[in-house]
Structures are given as structure tokens and as C-alpha cells.
Coordinates of C-alpha atoms and ligand atoms in Angstrom, one line a residue:
Chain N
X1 CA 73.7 225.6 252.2
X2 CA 72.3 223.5 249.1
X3 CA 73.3 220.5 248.1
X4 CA 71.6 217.5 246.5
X5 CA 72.1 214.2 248.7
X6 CA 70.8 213.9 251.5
X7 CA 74.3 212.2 252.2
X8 CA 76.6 214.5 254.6
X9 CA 79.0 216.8 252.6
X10 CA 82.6 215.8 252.8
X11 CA 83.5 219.5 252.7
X12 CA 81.6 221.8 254.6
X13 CA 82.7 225.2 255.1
X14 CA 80.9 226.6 257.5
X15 CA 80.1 230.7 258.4
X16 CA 84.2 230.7 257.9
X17 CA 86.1 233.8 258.1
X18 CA 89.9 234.0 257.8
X19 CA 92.6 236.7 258.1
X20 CA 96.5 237.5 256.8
X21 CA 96.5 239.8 259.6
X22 CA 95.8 238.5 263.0
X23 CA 92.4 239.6 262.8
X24 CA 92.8 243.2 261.2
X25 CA 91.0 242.6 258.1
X26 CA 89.7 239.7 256.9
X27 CA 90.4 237.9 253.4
X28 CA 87.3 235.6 253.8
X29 CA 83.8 236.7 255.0
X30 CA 81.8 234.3 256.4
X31 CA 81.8 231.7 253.4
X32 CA 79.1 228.4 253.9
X33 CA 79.9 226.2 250.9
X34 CA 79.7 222.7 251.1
X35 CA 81.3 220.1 248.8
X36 CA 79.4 216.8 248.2
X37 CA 81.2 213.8 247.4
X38 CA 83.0 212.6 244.0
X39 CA 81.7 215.6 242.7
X40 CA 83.8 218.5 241.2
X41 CA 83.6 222.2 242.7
X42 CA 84.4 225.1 240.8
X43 CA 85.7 228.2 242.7
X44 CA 85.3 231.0 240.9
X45 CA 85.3 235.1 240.9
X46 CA 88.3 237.8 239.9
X47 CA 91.3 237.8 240.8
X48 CA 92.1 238.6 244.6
X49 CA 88.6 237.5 246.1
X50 CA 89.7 234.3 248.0
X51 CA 89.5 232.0 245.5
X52 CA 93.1 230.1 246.7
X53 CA 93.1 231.6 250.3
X54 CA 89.6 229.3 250.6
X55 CA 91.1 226.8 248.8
X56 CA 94.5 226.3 250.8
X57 CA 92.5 226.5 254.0
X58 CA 91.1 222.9 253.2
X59 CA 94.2 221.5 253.4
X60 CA 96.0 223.9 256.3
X61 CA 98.7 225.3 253.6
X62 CA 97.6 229.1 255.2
X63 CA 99.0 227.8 258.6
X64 CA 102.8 228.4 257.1
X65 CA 101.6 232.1 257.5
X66 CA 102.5 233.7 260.9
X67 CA 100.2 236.2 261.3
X68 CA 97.2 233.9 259.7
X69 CA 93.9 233.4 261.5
X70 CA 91.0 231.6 261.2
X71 CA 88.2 234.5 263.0
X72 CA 85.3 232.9 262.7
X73 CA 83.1 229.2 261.7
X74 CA 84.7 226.2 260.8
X75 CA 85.5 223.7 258.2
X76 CA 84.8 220.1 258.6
X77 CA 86.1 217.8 256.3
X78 CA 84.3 213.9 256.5
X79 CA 82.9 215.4 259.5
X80 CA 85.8 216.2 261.4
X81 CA 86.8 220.3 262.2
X82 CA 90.0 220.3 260.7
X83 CA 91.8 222.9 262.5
X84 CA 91.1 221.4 266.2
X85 CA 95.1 220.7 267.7
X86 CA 94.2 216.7 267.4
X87 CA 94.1 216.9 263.3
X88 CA 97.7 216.3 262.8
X89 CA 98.0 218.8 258.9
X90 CA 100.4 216.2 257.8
X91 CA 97.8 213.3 258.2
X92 CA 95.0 216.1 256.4
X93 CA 97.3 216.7 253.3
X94 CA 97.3 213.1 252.8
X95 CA 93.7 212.9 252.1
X96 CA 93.4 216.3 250.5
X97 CA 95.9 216.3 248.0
X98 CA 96.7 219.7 246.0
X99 CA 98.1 220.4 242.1
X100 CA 99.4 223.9 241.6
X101 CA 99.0 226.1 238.9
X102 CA 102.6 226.0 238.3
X103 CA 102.7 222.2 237.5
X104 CA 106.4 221.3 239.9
X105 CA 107.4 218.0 239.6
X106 CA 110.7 217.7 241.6
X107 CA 114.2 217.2 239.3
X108 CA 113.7 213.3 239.9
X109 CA 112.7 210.6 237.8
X110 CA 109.1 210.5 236.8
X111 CA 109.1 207.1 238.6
X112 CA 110.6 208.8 241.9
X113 CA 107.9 211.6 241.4
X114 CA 105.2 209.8 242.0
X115 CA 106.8 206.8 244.2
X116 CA 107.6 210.3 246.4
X117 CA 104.7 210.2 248.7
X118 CA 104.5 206.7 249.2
X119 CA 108.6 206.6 250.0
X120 CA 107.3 209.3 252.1
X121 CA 105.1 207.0 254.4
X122 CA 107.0 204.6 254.9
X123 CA 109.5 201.7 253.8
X124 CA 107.7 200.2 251.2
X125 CA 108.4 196.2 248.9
X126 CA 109.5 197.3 245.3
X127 CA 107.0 195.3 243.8
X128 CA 104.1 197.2 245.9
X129 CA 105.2 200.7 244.5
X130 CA 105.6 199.5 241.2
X131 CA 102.0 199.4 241.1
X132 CA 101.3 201.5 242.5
X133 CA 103.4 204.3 240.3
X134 CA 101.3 202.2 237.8
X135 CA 98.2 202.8 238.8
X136 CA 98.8 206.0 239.8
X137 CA 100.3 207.2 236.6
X138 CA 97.2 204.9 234.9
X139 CA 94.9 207.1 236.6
X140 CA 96.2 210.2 235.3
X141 CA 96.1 209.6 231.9
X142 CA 99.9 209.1 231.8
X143 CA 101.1 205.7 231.8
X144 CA 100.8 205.0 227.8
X145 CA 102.9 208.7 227.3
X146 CA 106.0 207.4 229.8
X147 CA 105.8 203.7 230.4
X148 CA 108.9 203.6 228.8
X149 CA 111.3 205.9 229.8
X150 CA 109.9 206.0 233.8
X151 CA 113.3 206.6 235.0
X152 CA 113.9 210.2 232.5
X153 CA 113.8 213.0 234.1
X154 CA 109.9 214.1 234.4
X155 CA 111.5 217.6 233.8
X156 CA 111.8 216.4 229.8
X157 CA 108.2 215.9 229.6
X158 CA 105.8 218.6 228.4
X159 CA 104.1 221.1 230.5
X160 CA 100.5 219.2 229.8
X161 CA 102.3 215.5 231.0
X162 CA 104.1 217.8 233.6
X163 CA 100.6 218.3 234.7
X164 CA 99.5 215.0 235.1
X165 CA 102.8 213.9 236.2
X166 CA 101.9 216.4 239.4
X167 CA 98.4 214.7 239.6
X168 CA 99.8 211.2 239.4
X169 CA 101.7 212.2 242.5
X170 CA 98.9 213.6 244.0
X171 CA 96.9 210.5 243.9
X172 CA 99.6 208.1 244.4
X173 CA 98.8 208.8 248.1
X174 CA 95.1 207.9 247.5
X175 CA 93.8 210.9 248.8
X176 CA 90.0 211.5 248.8
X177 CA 89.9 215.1 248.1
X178 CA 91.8 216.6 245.4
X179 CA 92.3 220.6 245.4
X180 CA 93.0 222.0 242.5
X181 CA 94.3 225.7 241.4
X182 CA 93.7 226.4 238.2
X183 CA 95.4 223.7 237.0
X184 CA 95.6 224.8 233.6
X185 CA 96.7 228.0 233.2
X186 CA 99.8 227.3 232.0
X187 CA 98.6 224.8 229.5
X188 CA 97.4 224.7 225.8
X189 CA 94.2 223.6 224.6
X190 CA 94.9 220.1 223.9
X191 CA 96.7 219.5 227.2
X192 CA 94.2 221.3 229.0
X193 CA 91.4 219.1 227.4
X194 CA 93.4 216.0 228.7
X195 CA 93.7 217.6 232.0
X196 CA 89.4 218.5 232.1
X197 CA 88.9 214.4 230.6
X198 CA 91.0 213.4 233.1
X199 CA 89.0 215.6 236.5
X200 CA 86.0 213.7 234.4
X201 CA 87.4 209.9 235.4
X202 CA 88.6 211.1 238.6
X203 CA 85.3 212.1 240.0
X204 CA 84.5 208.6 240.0
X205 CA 86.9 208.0 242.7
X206 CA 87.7 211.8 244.1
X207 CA 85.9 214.4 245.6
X208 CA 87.6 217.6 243.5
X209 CA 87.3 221.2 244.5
X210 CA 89.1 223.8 241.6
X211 CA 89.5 227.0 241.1
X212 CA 89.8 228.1 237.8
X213 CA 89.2 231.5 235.7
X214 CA 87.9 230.1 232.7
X215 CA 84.0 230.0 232.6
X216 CA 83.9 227.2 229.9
X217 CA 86.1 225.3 231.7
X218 CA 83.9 225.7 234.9
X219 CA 80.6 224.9 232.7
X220 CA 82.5 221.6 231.4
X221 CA 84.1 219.7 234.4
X222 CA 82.1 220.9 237.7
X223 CA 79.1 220.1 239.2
X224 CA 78.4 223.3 241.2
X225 CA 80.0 226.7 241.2
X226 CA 81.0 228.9 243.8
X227 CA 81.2 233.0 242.8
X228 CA 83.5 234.9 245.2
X229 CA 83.3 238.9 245.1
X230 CA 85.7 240.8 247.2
X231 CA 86.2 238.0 249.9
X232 CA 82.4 237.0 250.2
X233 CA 80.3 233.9 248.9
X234 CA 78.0 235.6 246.7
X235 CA 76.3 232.7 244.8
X236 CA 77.2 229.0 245.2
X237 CA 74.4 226.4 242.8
X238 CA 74.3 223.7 240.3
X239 CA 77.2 225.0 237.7
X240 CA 74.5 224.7 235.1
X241 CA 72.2 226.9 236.8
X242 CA 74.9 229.5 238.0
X243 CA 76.0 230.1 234.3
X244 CA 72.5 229.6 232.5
X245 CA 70.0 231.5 235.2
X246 CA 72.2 232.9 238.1
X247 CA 70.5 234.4 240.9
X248 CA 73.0 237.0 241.3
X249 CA 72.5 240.5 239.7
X250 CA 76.2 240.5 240.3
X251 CA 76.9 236.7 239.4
X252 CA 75.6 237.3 236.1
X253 CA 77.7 240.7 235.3
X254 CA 80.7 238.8 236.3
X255 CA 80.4 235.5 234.0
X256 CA 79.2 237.5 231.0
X257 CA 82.1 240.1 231.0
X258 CA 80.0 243.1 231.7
X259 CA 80.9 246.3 234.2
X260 CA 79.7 245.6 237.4
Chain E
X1 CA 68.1 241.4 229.7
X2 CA 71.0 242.2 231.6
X3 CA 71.3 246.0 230.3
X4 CA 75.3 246.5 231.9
X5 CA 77.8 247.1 229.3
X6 CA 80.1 244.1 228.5
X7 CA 83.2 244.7 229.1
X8 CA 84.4 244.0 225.2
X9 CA 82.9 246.5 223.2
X10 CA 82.5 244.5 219.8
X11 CA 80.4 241.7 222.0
X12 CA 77.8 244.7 222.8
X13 CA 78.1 246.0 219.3
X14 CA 76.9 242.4 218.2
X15 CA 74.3 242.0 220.3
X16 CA 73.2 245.1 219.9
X17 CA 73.0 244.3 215.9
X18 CA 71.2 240.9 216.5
X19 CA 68.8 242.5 218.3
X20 CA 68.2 245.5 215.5
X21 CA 67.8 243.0 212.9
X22 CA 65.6 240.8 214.3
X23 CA 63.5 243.8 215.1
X24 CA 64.0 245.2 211.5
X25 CA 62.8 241.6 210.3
X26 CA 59.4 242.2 212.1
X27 CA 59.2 245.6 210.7
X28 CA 58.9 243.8 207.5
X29 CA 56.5 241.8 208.5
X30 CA 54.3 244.7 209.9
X31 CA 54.3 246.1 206.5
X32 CA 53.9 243.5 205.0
X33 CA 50.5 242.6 207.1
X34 CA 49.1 245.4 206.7
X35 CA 49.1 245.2 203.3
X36 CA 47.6 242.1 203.4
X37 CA 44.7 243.9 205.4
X38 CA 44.4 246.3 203.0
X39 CA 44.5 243.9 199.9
X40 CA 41.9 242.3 201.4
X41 CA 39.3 244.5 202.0
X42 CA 39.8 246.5 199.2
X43 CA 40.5 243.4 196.8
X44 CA 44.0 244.8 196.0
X45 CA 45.6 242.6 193.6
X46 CA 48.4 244.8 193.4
X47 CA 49.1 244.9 196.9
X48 CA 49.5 240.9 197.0
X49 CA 52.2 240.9 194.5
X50 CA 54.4 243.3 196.6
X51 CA 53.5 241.2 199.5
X52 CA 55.1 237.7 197.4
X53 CA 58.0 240.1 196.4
X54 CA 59.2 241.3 199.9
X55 CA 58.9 237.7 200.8
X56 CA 62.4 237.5 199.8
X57 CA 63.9 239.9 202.0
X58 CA 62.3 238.5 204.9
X59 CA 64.1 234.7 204.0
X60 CA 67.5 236.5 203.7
X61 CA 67.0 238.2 207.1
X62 CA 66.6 235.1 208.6
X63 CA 70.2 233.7 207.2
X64 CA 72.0 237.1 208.3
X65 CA 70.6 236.5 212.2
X66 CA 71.3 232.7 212.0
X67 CA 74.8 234.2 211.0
X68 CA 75.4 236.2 213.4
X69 CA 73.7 234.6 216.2
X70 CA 76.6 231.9 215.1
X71 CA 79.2 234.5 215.3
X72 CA 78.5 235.6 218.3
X73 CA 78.2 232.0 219.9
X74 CA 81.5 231.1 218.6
X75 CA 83.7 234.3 219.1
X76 CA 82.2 234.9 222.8
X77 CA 80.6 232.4 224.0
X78 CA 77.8 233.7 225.7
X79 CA 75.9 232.3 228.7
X80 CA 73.5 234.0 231.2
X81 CA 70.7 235.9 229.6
X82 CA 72.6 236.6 226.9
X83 CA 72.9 232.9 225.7
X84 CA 69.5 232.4 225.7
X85 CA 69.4 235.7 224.0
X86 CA 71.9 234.5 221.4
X87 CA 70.0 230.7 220.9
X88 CA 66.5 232.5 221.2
X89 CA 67.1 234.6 218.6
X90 CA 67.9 231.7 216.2
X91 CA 64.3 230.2 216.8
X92 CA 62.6 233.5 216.9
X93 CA 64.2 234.0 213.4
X94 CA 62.7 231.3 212.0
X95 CA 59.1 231.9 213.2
X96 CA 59.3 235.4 211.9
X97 CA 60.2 233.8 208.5
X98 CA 57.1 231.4 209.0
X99 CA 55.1 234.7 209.6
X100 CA 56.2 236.0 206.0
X101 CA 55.2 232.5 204.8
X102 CA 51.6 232.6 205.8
X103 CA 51.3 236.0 204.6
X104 CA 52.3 235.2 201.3
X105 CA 49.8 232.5 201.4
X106 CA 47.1 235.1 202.3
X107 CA 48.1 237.0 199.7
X108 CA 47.9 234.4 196.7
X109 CA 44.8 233.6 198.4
X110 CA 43.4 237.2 198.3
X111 CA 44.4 237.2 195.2
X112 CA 42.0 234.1 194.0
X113 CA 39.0 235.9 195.8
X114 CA 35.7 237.3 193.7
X115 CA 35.4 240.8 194.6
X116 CA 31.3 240.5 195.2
X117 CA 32.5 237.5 198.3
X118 CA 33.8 241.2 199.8
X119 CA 30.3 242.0 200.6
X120 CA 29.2 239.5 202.3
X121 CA 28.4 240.7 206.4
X122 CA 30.7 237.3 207.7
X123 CA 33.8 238.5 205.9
X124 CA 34.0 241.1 209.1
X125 CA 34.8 238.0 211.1
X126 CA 38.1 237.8 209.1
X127 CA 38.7 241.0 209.9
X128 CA 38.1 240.7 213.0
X129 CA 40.8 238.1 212.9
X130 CA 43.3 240.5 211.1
X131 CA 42.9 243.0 214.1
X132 CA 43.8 240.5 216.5
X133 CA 47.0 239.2 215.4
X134 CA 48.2 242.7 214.4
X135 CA 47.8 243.3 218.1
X136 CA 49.3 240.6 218.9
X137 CA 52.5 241.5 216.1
X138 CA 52.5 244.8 217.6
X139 CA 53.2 243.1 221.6
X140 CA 55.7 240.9 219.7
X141 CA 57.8 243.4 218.3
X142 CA 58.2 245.8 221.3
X143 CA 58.2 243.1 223.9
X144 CA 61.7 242.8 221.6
X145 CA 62.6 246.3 221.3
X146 CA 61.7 247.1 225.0
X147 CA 62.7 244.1 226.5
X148 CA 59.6 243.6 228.6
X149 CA 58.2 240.0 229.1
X150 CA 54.8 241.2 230.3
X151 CA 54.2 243.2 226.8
X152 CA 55.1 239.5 225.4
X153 CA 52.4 238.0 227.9
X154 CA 49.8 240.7 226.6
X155 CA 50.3 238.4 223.3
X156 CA 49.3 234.9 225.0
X157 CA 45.8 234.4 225.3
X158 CA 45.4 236.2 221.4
X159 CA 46.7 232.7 220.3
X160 CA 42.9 231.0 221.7
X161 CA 41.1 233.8 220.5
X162 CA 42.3 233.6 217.1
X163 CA 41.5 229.9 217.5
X164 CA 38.1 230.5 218.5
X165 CA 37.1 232.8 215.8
X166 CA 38.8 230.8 212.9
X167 CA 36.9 227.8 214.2
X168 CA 33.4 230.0 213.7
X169 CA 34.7 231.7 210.2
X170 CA 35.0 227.7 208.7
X171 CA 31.7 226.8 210.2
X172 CA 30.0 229.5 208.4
X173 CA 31.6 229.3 204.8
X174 CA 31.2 225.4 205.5
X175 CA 27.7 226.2 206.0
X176 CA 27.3 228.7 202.8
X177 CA 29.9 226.5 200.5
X178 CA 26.4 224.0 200.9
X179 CA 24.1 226.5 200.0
X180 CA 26.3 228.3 197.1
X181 CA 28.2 225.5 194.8
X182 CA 29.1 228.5 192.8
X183 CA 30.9 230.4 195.5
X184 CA 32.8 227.3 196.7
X185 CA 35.9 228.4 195.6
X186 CA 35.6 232.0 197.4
X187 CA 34.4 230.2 200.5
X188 CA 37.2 227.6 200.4
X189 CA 40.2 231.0 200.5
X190 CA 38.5 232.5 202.8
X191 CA 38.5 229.3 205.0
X192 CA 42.7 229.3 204.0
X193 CA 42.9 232.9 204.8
X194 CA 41.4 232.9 208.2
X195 CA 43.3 229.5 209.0
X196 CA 46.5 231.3 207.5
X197 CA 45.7 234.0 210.2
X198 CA 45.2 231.5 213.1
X199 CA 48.9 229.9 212.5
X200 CA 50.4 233.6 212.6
X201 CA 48.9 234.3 215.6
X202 CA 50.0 231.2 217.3
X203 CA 53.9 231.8 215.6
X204 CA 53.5 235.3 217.2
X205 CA 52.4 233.5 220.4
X206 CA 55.7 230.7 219.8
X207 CA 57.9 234.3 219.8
X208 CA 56.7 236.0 222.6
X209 CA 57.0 232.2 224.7
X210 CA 60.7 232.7 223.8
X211 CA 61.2 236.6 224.2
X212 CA 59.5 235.9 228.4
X213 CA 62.0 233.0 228.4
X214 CA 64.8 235.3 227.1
X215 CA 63.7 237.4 229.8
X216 CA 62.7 235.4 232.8
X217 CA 64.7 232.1 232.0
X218 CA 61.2 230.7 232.7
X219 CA 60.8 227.7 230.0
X220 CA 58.2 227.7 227.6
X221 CA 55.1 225.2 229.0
Ligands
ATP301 N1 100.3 235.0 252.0 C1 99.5 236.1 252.0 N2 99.7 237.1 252.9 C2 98.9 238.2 252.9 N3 98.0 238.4 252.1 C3 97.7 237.5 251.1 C4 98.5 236.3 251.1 N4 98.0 235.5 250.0 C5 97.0 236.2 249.5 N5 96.8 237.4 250.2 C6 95.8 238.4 249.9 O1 94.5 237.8 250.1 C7 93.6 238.2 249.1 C8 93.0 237.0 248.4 O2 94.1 236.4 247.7 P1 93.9 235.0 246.9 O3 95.2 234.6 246.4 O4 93.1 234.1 247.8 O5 93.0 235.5 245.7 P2 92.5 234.6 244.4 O6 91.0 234.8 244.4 O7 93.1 233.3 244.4 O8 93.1 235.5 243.2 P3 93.8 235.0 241.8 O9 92.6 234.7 241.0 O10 94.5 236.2 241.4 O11 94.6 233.8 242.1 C9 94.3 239.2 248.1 O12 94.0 240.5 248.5 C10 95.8 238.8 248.4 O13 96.6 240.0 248.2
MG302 MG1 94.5 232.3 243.2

């Protein structure tokens, strides 16, 4: 698969094929994608081609369905095959964090909502995880919004600083992989363009893998794009080129609206 | 081109419209060249006025397309071949304006001209000059309707030949301008006329670099 550095991928699917079924029928088809790092992936295609089923399989969030099955390849993430019974999915979920679509801060403070994953790990000094719900809330884009009322309820803030309240959390735990699903679906413009400006300051420090069904949005924030069809890895290139030039007969019908 | 139907039905319609004008815009430039032919050889003062007149229609062609070229990139926001249909179109636009430009030009030119300079056996190097870029119009306007980018590469190399023979059309009025003081000022137009040529056949060249990039994504060199 392409990509630009000659570094190694810190995501690299590889020939992977997975199943809701035990094997009946699979949901993914032999998908090779690989993620470099602190660079944003966009996943995208219509609706019920894989999009999340790839995207929770990074992390392990499939393995809380019984009759789910990886049947075929691998996924290695910093090199490591993730789903070999040494990598503990606990220890994996701590570096690669996910946001939902549905933005779900727990019914806790804003301040206990992101201290949650640190509490989680461990005793920790006060001091310690107040800066770190600092920094972490910094990095979001937050801090300025709730600096002062850190102890309200975080389900009194808007959906867009709901948002960032869930990414705050997300990278409280200094993950190094951030998945995201469509993370602003459920947001208006101006939340959503705080959202996309912050994925912009948090490739810096994050590798970021999104799926998302907006094709601007794609074309703003991500560095390549992967187009699913029907379970299989139809075209996966430089977002630029994927949108301006894609190789695809099927590529291009899909991202400019027409009838397949 | 992509030729599927888009799924929205007002984004095809659109298209479909940017496409027809910008084809109805070269029309008028076809007619208006071959009038310009025709003026010239048979000294047609006529004929130049109605080419200065239509110049008009050609300049408000160009502001309807840059309209809705901007329509179309603000409502749907095109990408694939149909954004660089959409952006082409803009540029294409505006060299077929320039084409109504330099045939105005011709035609005030024409207009200046001595009918005895008609005679002369060298003027049938400027006509020679005519045929080629109406060939090379005639590959623009259905490498447009048609789609095609190897109609618009039939229009490439017409861009050097033009060249060539304008260079040979000044060095021979040059030439007589120092032998005839009195027919200086004939010489002299047709010197602007075949140079007024030369630039339409490269702006016909400029649109058929951007019709093969419409169709190829291939960047002009
Ligand atoms: N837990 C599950 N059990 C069984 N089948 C599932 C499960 N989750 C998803 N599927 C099926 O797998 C296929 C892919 O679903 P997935 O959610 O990955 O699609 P998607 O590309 O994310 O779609 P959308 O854009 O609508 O979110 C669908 O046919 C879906 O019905
Ligand atoms: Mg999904």
C-alpha cells in the first residue's frame, strides 16, 4: 500500500477480513490501508460499507460481539499484531483513543470527565491531574469556554463543547492514535469548524484515523482518503488526489453524487 | 467527463447549461470569424461593422458563464472532473472573450485596408493563416461539445504553425513597406491582421490545453 515516508506506518491494516457471523459472510474484504503517523485518515464510502466496523477493529471494540471474527490478514498497530492473546485490549484502548458520533460525556463534572481516565489508571496527586485536566482540556480547544465553572455538569455545555469535552477525555490518557466517527454529525457549522481546527492542532501530536460522510470535510482535515464500497477498499490516496483525480471509475461516481 | 447522472437533478441541469453556453459562445465566435474571412477578401466594410457589433454579446456571455460557474461552485461544490469542469470553464470563458477581441481588431483593421493591397499574390499567406485557425476553432468547439481530448490535441501543433507563417507574412510586408512608402499603411494592417490571427490561434490552443486537462486531469505544460 502507498504511503509517503519511508518511516513504518503506525497503522497498517493488512489483507484484513472480518465477519458478524463466525465466518458466514464477511463485513470486510481484504482491506490493506496503512496509516502513517500524526497524519489524519479519512474513511469514507455509503453508509453500511465498513466504514466503523474497520474503524472499531483498531481498537478491539468488535470483540464485545460474540459471534465476531477476524477471517483473514492482520492489523499491526506500532508494529505490533493487535489481536495476538498477549495485547491486553484494555492496554490498546489506552493508546487508541475513540470519540463517538454521539458526543457522551458521563453525568459528572466536566473536571471528573476528563480526570476519568487518568482516576482510571491509577491513584493519582491532585495537583498532577489538575494539569493535566488542563492540558488536556487546553488541547481541545476547551479550557477558555469552562475554566470557570470545571465542576458544572459537562451535561450543561453545548453539543459542539460536548464534543470537545469527549476529546479532552480522549486525550487526557495521551493516547497516540485517535479514532474518530464522524465526529460531527450532530454538530452545527460553527462547532463543527472548531471540531475540524482542532483535528488540525492535534495532528501535531496524534495520529487520527476518521470516518466522516461529508466530502468537504474529508478534503479539509485529512491527509489521505480511504473509499469503501460494499465492504471492500476500493481506492485509498493522497485526499487531494482522491477528490481532484481519483483513480476509481467508481471513486469518482460516489464523491460527485452521481448513479453508480 | 464523467457522463453518469448526478444524483441531484438541478446539479446536471447546470452543468449541462454551462456547458451549452460556453459552446453557444464559440458559435459566436465561428460566425463571427468567418465574417472576418469574408470581409477580408472581399474588402467588406459592412461585414466588419457587424463583426464590432456582436462583440458585445460575446462579453456578456462571458459574465453569464462566470455566473454560473460561481453558482454551481457554491451551491454544489463540485470536485472530480467536474471541478475542473466548473473552474475550467471560468478560464476557457475568458479566452473565448479574447478571441472576440482580436477579431474585432481584425475587423477595424480590414476596415483601414486599400482594396487594390487585395491583389497582391502574398495576401494568400493570410489566408492561409485564416484557414488554419478556423481549423483549429472548429477542434476547439467540438473537443467541448464531444468531450474528446484528442479532437483538442488535433488543435496543438496549429499554435507553431500559425507562428511560423505570421513570422513569414511580417517579413515580406517588412520587405515591400521598404520598397512602397505609399502602401505602408496597408502593409502595416496587414502585419496586425496576421499577428491578430497568430494570438487567436494560440488562445484557441490555451482552450483546448484546458478542455485535455478537463478531460485527462493532465496539467497544462
Ligand atoms: N454489531 C453488529 N452485528 C452485526 N452486523 C453488524 C454490526 N454492526 C454493523 N453490522 C453490519 O455490518 C455492515 C457494516 O456496518 P458499519 O456500521 O461498519 O457501516 P458504516 O460504513 O459505518 O455505515 P454508516 O455510514 O451508516 O455508519 C452493515 O451491513 C451492518 O449492518
Ligand atoms: Mg458508521
Amino acid at each position: 500500500m502507498e504511503t509517503s515516508s519511508e518511516e513504518r506506518p503506525i497503522i497498517e491494516i493488512d489483507d484484513f477480513s472480518f465477519s458478524y457471523n463466525r465466518g458466514e459472510t464477511d463485513t470486510l474484504k481484504n482491506i490493506s490501508v496503512s496509516c502513517p503517523e500524526k497524519k489524519v485518515t479519512a474513511f469514507i464510502g455509503p453508509s453500511g460499507c465498513g466504514k466503523s466496523t474497520l474503524l472499531r477493529s483498531l481498537n478491539r471494540i468488535n470483540d464485545l460481539v460474540d459471534t465476531a471474527c477476524i477471517t483473514n490478514g492482520q492489523i499491526r498497530i506500532m508494529g505490533q499484531d493487535i489481536n495476538t492473546p498477549e495485547v491486553d485490549p484494555i492496554e490498546l484502548r489506552k493508546n487508541v483513543g475513540m470519540v463517538f458520533q454521539k458526543y457522551n460525556p458521563f453525568p459528572k463534572s466536566i473536571y471528573d470527565n476528563v480526570a476519568y481516565g487518568l482516576n482510571l489508571q491509577g491513584k493519582q496527586k491532585q495537583s498532577d491531574l489538575d494539569d493535566a485536566v488542563e492540558k488536556s482540556l487546553r488541547g481541545a480547544a476547551l479550557w477558555d469556554e469552562v475554566k470557570d465553572r470545571l465542576k458544572d455538569s459537562a451535561l450543561g455545555l453545548s453539543g459542539g463543547q460536548q464534543q470537545r469535552l469527549c476529546i479532552a477525555r480522549t486525550i487526557a490518557v495521551n493516547p497516540k492514535i485517535i479514532l474518530m466517527d464522524e465526529p460531527c454529525s450532530a454538530l452545527d457549522p460553527i462547532a463543527t469548524a472548531h471540531v475540524e481546527q482542532l483535528i488540525n492542532t492535534l495532528k501535531q501530536e496524534y495520529t487520527i484515523v476518521i470516518v466522516t460522510h461529508s466530502m468537504q470535510q474529508a478534503t479539509r482535515i485529512s491527509d489521505n482518503t480511504a473509499f469503501f464500497y460494499l465492504g471492500e477498499l476500493i481506492e485509498f490516496s493522497p485526499t487531494k488526489e482522491l477528490f481532484s483525480n481519483p483513480k476509481n471509475k467508481r471513486t469518482e461516481d460516489y464523491v460527485s453524487g452521481r448513479f453508480g | 467527463m464523467n457522463i453518469n447522472s448526478h444524483i441531484l437533478t438541478p446539479f446536471n441541469d447546470d452543468l449541462k447549461e454551462l456547458k451549452e453556453n460556453l459552446s453557444s459562445m464559440l458559435t459566436l465566435i465561428e460566425t463571427s470569424f468567418n465574417r472576418a474571412e469574408e470581409a477580408f477578401v472581399n474588402n467588406d466594410q459592412a461585414l466588419c461593422d457587424s463583426i464590432i457589433v456582436s462583440d458585445e454579446a460575446i462579453n456578456n456571455k462571458e459574465v453569464v458563464i462566470d455566473n454560473l460557474a460561481m453558482d454551481i461552485l457554491l451551491k454544489y461544490k463540485p470536485v472530480a472532473s467536474d471541478l475542473r469542469f466548473v473552474v475550467s470553464s471560468i478560464s476557457i470563458a475568458k479566452s473565448i472573450e479574447r478571441l472576440g477581441d482580436h477579431l474585432c481588431r481584425i475587423a477595424k483593421q480590414i476596415k483601414k485596408l486599400d482594396k487594390s493591397v487585395l491583389m497582391a499574390p502574398d495576401v494568400e499567406y493570410i489566408k492561409d493563416l485564416f484557414s488554419l485557425a478556423k481549423e483549429q476553432l472548429a477542434h476547439t468547439k467540438e473537443a467541448i461539445l464531444t468531450h474528446d481530448a484528442s479532437e483538442a490535441g488535433e488543435c496543438l501543433d496549429g499554435e507553431e504553425r500559425a507562428k511560423e507563417t505570421s513570422k513569414q507574412i511580417s517579413a515580406i510586408f517588412v520587405n515591400l513597406m521598404s520598397q512602397d512608402n505609399e502602401g505602408i499603411p496597408n502593409y502595416l494592417s496587414l502585419i496586425f491582421i496576421a499577428r491578430s490571427i497568430q494570438r487567436f490561434s494560440k488562445l484557441c490552443t490555451n482552450i483546448a490545453e484546458d478542455i485535455i486537462y478537463i478531460e485527462t486531469s493532465k496539467p497544462n505544460q
